[in-house]
PDB file of C-alpha atoms in Angstrom:
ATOM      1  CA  UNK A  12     189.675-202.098  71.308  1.00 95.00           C
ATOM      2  CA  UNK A  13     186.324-200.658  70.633  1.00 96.00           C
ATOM      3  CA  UNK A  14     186.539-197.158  68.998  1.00 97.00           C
ATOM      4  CA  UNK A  15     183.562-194.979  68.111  1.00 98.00           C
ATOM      5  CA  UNK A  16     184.364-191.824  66.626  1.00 98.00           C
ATOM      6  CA  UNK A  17     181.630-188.980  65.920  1.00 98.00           C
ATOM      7  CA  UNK A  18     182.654-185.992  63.563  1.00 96.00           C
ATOM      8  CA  UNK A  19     180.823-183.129  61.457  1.00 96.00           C
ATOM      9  CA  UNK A  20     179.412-181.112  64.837  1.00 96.00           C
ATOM     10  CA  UNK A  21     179.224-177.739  64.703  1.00 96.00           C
ATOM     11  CA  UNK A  22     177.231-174.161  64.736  1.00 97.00           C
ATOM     12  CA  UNK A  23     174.438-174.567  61.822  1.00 97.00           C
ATOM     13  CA  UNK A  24     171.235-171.422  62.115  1.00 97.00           C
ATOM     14  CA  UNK A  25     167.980-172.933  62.563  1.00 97.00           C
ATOM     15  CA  UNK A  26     166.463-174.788  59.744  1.00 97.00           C
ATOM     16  CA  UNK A  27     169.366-176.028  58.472  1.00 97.00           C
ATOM     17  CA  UNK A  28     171.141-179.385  57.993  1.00 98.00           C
ATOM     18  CA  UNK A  29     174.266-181.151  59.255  1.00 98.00           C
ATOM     19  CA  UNK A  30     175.031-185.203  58.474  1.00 98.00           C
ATOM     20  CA  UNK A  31     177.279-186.649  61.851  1.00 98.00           C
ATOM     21  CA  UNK A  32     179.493-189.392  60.785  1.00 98.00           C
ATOM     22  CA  UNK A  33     181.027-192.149  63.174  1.00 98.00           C
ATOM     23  CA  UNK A  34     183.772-193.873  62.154  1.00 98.00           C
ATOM     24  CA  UNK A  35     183.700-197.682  63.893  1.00 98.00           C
ATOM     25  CA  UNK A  36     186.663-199.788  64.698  1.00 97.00           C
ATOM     26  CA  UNK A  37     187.313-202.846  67.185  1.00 97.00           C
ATOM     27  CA  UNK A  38     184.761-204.594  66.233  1.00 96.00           C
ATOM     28  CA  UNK A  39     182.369-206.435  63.633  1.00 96.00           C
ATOM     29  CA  UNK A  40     180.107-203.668  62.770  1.00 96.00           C
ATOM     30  CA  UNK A  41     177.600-205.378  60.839  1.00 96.00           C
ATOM     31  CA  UNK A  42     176.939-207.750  63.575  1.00 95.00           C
ATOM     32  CA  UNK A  43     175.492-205.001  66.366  1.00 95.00           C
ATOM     33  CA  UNK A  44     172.359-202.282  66.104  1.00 94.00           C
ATOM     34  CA  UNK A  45     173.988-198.642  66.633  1.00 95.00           C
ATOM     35  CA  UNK A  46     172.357-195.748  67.753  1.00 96.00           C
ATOM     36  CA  UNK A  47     172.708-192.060  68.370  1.00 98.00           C
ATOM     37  CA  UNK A  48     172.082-190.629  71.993  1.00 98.00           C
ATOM     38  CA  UNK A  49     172.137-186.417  72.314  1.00 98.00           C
ATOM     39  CA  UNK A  50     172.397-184.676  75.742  1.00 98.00           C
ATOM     40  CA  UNK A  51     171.688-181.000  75.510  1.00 98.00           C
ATOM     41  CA  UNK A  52     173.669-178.815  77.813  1.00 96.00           C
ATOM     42  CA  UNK A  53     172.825-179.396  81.265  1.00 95.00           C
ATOM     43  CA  UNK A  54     170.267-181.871  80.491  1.00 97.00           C
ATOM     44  CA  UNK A  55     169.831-185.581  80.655  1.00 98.00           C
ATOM     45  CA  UNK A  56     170.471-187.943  78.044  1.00 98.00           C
ATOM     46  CA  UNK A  57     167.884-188.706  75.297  1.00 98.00           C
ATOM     47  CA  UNK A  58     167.219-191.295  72.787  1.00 97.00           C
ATOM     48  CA  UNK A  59     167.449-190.063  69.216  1.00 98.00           C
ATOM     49  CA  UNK A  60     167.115-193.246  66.551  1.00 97.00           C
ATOM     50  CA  UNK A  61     168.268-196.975  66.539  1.00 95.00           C
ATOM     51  CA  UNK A  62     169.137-199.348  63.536  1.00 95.00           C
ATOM     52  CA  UNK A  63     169.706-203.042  63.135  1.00 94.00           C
ATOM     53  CA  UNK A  64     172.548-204.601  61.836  1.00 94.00           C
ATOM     54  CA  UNK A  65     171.624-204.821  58.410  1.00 94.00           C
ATOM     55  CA  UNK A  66     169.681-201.340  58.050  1.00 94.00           C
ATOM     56  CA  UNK A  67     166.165-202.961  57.556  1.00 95.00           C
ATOM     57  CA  UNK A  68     164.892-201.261  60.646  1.00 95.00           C
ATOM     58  CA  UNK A  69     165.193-198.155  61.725  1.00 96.00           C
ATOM     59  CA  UNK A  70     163.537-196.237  65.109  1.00 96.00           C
ATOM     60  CA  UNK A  71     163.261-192.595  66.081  1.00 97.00           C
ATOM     61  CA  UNK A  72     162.397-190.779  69.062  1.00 96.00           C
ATOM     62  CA  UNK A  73     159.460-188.406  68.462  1.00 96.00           C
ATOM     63  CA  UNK A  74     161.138-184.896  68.817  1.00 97.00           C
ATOM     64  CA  UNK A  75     162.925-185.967  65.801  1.00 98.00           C
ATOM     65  CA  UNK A  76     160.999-187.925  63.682  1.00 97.00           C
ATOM     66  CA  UNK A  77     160.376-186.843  60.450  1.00 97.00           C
ATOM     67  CA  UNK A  78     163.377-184.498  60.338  1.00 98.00           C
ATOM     68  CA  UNK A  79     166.386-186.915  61.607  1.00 98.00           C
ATOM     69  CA  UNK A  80     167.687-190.042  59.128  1.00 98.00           C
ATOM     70  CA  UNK A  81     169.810-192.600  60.569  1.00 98.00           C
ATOM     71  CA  UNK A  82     171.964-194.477  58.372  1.00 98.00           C
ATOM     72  CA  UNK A  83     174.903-196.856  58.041  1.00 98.00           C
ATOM     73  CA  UNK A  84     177.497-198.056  55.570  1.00 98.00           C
ATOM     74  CA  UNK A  85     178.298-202.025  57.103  1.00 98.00           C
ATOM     75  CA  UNK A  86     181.447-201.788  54.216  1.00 98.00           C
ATOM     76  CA  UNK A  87     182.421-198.813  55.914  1.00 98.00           C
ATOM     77  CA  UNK A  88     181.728-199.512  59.355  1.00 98.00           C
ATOM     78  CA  UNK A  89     180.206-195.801  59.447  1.00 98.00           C
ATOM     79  CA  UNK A  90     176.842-194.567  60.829  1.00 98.00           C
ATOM     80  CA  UNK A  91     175.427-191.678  59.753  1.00 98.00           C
ATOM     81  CA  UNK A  92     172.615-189.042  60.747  1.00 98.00           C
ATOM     82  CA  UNK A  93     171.681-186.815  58.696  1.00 98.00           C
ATOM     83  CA  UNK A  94     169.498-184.209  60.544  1.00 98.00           C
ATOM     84  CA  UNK A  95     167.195-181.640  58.669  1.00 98.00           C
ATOM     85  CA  UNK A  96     165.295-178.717  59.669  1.00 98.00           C
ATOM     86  CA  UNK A  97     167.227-177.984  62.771  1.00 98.00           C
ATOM     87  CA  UNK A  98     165.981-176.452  65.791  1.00 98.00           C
ATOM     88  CA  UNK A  99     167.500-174.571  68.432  1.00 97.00           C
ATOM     89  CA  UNK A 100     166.157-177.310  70.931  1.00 97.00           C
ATOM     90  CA  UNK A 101     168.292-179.718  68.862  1.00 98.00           C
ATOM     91  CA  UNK A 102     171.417-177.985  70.259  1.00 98.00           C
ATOM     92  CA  UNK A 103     173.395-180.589  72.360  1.00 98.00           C
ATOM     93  CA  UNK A 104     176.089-183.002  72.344  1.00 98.00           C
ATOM     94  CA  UNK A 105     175.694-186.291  70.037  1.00 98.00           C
ATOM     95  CA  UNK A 106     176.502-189.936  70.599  1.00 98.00           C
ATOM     96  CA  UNK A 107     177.041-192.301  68.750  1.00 98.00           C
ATOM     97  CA  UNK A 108     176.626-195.940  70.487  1.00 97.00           C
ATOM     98  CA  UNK A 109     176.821-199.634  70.211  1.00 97.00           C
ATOM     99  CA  UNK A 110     173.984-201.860  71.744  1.00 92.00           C
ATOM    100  CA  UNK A 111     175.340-205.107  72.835  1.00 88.00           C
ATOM    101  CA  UNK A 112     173.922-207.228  70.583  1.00 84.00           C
ATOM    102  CA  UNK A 113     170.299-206.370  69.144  1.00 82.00           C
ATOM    103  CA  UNK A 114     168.298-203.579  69.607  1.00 79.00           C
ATOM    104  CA  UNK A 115     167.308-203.030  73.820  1.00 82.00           C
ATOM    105  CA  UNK A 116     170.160-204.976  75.036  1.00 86.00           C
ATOM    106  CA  UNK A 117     171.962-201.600  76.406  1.00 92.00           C
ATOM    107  CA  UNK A 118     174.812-199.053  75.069  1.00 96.00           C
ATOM    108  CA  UNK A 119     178.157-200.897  75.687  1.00 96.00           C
ATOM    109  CA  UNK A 120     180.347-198.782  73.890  1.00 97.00           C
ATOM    110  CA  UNK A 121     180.240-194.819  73.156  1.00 98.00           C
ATOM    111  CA  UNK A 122     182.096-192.469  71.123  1.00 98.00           C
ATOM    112  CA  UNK A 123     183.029-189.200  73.087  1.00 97.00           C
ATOM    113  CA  UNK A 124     180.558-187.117  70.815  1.00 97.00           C
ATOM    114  CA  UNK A 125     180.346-184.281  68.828  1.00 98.00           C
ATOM    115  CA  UNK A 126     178.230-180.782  69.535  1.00 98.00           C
ATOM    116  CA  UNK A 127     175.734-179.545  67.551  1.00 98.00           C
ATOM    117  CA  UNK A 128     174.843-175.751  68.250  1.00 98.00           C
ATOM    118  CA  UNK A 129     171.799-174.619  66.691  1.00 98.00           C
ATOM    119  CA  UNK A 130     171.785-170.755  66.905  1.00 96.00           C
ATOM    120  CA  UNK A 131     171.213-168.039  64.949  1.00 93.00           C
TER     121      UNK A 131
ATOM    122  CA  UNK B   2     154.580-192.920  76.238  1.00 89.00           C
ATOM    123  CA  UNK B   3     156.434-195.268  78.704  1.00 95.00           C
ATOM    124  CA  UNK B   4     158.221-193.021  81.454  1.00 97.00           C
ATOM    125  CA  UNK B   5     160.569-193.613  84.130  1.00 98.00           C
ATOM    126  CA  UNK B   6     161.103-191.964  87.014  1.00 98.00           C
ATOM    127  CA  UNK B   7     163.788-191.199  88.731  1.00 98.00           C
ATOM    128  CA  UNK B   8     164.669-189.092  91.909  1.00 98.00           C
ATOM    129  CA  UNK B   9     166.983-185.833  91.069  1.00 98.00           C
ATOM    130  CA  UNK B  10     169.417-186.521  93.745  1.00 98.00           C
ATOM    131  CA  UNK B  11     170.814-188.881  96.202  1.00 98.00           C
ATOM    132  CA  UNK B  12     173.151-188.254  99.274  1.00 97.00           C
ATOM    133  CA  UNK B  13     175.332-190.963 100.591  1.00 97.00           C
ATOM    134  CA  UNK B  14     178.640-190.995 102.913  1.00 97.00           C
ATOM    135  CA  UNK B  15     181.845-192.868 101.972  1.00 97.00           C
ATOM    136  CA  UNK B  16     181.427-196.262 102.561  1.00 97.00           C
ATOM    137  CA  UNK B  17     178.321-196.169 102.754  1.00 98.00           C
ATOM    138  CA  UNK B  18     175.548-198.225 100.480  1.00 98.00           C
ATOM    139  CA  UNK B  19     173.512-196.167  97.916  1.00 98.00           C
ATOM    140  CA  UNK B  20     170.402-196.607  96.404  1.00 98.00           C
ATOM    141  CA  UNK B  21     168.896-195.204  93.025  1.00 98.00           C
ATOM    142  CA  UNK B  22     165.352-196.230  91.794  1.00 98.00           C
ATOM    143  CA  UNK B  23     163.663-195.921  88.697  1.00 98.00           C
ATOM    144  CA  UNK B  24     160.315-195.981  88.946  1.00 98.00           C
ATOM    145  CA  UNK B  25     158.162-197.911  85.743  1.00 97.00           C
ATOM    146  CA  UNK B  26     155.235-199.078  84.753  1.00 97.00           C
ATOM    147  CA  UNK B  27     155.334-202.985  85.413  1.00 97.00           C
ATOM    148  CA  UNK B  28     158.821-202.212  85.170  1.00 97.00           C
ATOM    149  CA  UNK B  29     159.838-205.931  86.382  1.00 97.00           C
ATOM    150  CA  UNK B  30     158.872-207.211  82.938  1.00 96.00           C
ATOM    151  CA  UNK B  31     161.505-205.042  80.750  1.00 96.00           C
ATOM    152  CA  UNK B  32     165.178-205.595  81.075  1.00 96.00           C
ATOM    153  CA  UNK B  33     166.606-202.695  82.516  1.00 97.00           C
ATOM    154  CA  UNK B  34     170.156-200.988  82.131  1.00 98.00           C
ATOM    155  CA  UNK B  35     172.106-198.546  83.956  1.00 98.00           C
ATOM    156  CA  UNK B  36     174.661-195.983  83.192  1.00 98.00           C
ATOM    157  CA  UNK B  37     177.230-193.794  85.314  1.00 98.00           C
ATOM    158  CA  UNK B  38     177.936-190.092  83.734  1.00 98.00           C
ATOM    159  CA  UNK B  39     181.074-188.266  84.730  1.00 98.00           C
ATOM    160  CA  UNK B  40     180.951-184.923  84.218  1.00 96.00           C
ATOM    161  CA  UNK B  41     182.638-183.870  80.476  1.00 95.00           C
ATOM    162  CA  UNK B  42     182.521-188.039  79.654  1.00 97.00           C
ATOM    163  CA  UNK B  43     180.721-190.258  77.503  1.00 98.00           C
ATOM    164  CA  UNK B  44     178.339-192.246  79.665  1.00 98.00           C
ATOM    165  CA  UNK B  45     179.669-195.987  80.794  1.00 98.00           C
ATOM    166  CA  UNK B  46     177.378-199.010  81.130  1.00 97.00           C
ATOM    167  CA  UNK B  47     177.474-200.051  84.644  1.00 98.00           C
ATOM    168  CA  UNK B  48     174.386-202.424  84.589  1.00 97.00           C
ATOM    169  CA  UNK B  49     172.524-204.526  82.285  1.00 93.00           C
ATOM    170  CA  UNK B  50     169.670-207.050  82.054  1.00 95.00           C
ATOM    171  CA  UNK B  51     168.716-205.630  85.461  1.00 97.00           C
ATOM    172  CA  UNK B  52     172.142-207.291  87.421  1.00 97.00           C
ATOM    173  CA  UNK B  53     174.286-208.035  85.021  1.00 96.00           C
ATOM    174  CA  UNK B  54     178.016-206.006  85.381  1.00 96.00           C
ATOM    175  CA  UNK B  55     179.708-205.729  82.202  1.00 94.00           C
ATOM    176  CA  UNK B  56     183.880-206.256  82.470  1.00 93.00           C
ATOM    177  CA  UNK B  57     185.742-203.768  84.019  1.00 95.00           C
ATOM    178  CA  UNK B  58     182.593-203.086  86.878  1.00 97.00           C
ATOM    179  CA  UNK B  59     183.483-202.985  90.430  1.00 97.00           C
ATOM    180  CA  UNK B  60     181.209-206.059  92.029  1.00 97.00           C
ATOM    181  CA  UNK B  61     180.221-203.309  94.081  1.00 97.00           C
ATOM    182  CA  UNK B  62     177.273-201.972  91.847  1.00 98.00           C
ATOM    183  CA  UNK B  63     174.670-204.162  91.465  1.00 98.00           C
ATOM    184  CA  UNK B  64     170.876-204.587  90.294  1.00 98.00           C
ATOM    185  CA  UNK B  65     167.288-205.446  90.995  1.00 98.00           C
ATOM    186  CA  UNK B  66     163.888-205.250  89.121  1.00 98.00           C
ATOM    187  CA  UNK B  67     160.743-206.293  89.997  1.00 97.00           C
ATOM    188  CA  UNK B  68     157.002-204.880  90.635  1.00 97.00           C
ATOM    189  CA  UNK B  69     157.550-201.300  89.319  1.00 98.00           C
ATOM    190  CA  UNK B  70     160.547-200.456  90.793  1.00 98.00           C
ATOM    191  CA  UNK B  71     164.606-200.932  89.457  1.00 98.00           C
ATOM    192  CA  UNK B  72     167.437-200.513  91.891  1.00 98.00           C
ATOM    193  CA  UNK B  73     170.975-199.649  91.665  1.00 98.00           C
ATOM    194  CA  UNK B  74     173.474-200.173  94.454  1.00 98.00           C
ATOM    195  CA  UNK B  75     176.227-199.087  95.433  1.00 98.00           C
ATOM    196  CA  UNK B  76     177.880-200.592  98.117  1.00 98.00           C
ATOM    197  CA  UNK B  77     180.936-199.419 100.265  1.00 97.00           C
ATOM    198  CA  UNK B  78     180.596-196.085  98.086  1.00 98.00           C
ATOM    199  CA  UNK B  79     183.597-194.226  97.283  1.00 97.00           C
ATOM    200  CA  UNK B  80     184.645-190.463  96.010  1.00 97.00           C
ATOM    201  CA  UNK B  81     185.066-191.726  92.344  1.00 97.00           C
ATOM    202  CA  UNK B  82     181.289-192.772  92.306  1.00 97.00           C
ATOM    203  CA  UNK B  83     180.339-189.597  92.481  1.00 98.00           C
ATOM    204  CA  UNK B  84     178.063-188.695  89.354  1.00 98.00           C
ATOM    205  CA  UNK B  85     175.514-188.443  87.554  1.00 98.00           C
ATOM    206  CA  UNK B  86     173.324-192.514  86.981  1.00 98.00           C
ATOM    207  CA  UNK B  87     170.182-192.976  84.252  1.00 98.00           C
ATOM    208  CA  UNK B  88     168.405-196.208  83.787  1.00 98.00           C
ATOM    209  CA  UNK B  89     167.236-197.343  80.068  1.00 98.00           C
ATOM    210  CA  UNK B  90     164.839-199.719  78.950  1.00 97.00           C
ATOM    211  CA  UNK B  91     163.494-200.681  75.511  1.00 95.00           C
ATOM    212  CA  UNK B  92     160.242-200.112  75.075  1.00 94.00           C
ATOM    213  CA  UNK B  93     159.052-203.074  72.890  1.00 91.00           C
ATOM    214  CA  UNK B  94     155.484-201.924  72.714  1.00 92.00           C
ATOM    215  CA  UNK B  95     156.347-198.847  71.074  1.00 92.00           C
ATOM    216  CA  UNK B  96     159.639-199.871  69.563  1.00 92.00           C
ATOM    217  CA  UNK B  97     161.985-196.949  71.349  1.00 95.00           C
ATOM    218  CA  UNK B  98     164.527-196.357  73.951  1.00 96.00           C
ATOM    219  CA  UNK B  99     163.712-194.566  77.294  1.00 97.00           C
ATOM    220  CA  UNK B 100     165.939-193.033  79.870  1.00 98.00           C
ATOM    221  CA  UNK B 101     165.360-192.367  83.101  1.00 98.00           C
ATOM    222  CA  UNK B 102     165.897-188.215  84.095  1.00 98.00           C
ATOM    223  CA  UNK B 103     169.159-189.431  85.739  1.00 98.00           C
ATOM    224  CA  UNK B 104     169.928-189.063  89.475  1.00 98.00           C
ATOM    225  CA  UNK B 105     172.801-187.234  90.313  1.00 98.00           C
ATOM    226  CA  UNK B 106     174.525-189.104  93.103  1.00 98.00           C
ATOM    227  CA  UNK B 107     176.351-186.554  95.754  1.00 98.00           C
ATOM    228  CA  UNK B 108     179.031-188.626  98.275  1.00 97.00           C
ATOM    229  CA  UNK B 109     179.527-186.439 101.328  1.00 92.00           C
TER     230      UNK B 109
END
């Protein structure tokens, strides 16, 4: 069974930091791009970053870019964001998701996320 | 930026079929995928490659694309359909993911 678990949420002021983890299982995780979707409270759902299987690539939405890092460990089956300079606009809750094979192909799988509040 | 529009709501009685669009530009030519949202849940894939149901999907959601315009149906709607459905594409020409505003879909 395909399990996606997000960690490391919680209440950071703004300009701060936080790195989300999610821990993969179920599955070959080197062999799928993984992404992280964030839905602030109320709102819709909105792209964050993408990367491929083997980290080469990596894609970011433009309210983030420049402050967001997406990473993974493939020996780990972990991917990471590491999010900098934190806004209060960043407050929401944070996916992490599968595609179902490359990069476009759609979200299969989803973790049940983790909340980032941004507040002072 | 590629956008895609959706319409905030959509009304349907039990049984019924429902319809969700999501409006593109040249649309037809991007594979398009669609989620359902529960309320509290992580969204599910309910749609990809425009018609494609992954395992698990009732046959009774299904998909079209073409011209500018996706569709999501929903036939013989039930009670449990009830919530909240974005579309997705990858945009290739700018290498990033776009949803749709979502369409919250109300079964009366």
């Amino acid at each position: 069974e395909v399990q996606l678990v997000e960690s490391g949420g919680g209440l950071v002021q703004p300009g701060g930091s936080l790195r989300l983890p999610c821990a993969a299982s179920g599955f070959t995780f080197s062999h799928y791009s993984m992404s992280w979707v964030r839905q602030a409270p109320g709102r819709g759902l909105e792209w964050v970053a993408s990367i491929k299987q083997d980290g080469s690539e990596k894609f970011y939405g433009d309210s983030v870019k420049g402050r967001f890092t997406i990473s993974r460990d493939n020996a780990k089956s972990s991917l990471y964001l590491q999010m900098n300079s934190l806004r209060d606009e960043d407050t929401a809750v944070y996916y992490c998701a599968r595609e179902v094979t490359v990069a476009g192909t759609g979200f299969i799988s989803w973790g049940q996320g983790t909340l980032v509040t941004v507040s002072s | 930026s590629y956008v895609l529009t959706q319409p905030p709501s959509v009304s349907v009685a039990p049984g019924k079929t429902a319809r969700i669009t999501c409006g593109g530009n040249n649309i037809g030519s991007k594979s398009v995928h669609w989620y359902q949202q529960k309320p509290g849940q992580a969204p599910v894939l309910v749609i990809h490659y425009d018609s494609d149901r992954p395992s698990g999907i009732p046959e009774r959601f299904s998909g079209s694309n073409s011209g500018n315009t996706a569709t999501l149906t929903i036939s013989r709607v039930e009670v449990v359909d009830e919530a909240d459905y974005y579309c997705q594409v990858w945009d290739s020409s700018s290498d990033r993911v776009i949803f749709g505003g979502g369409t919250k879909l109300a079964v009366l």
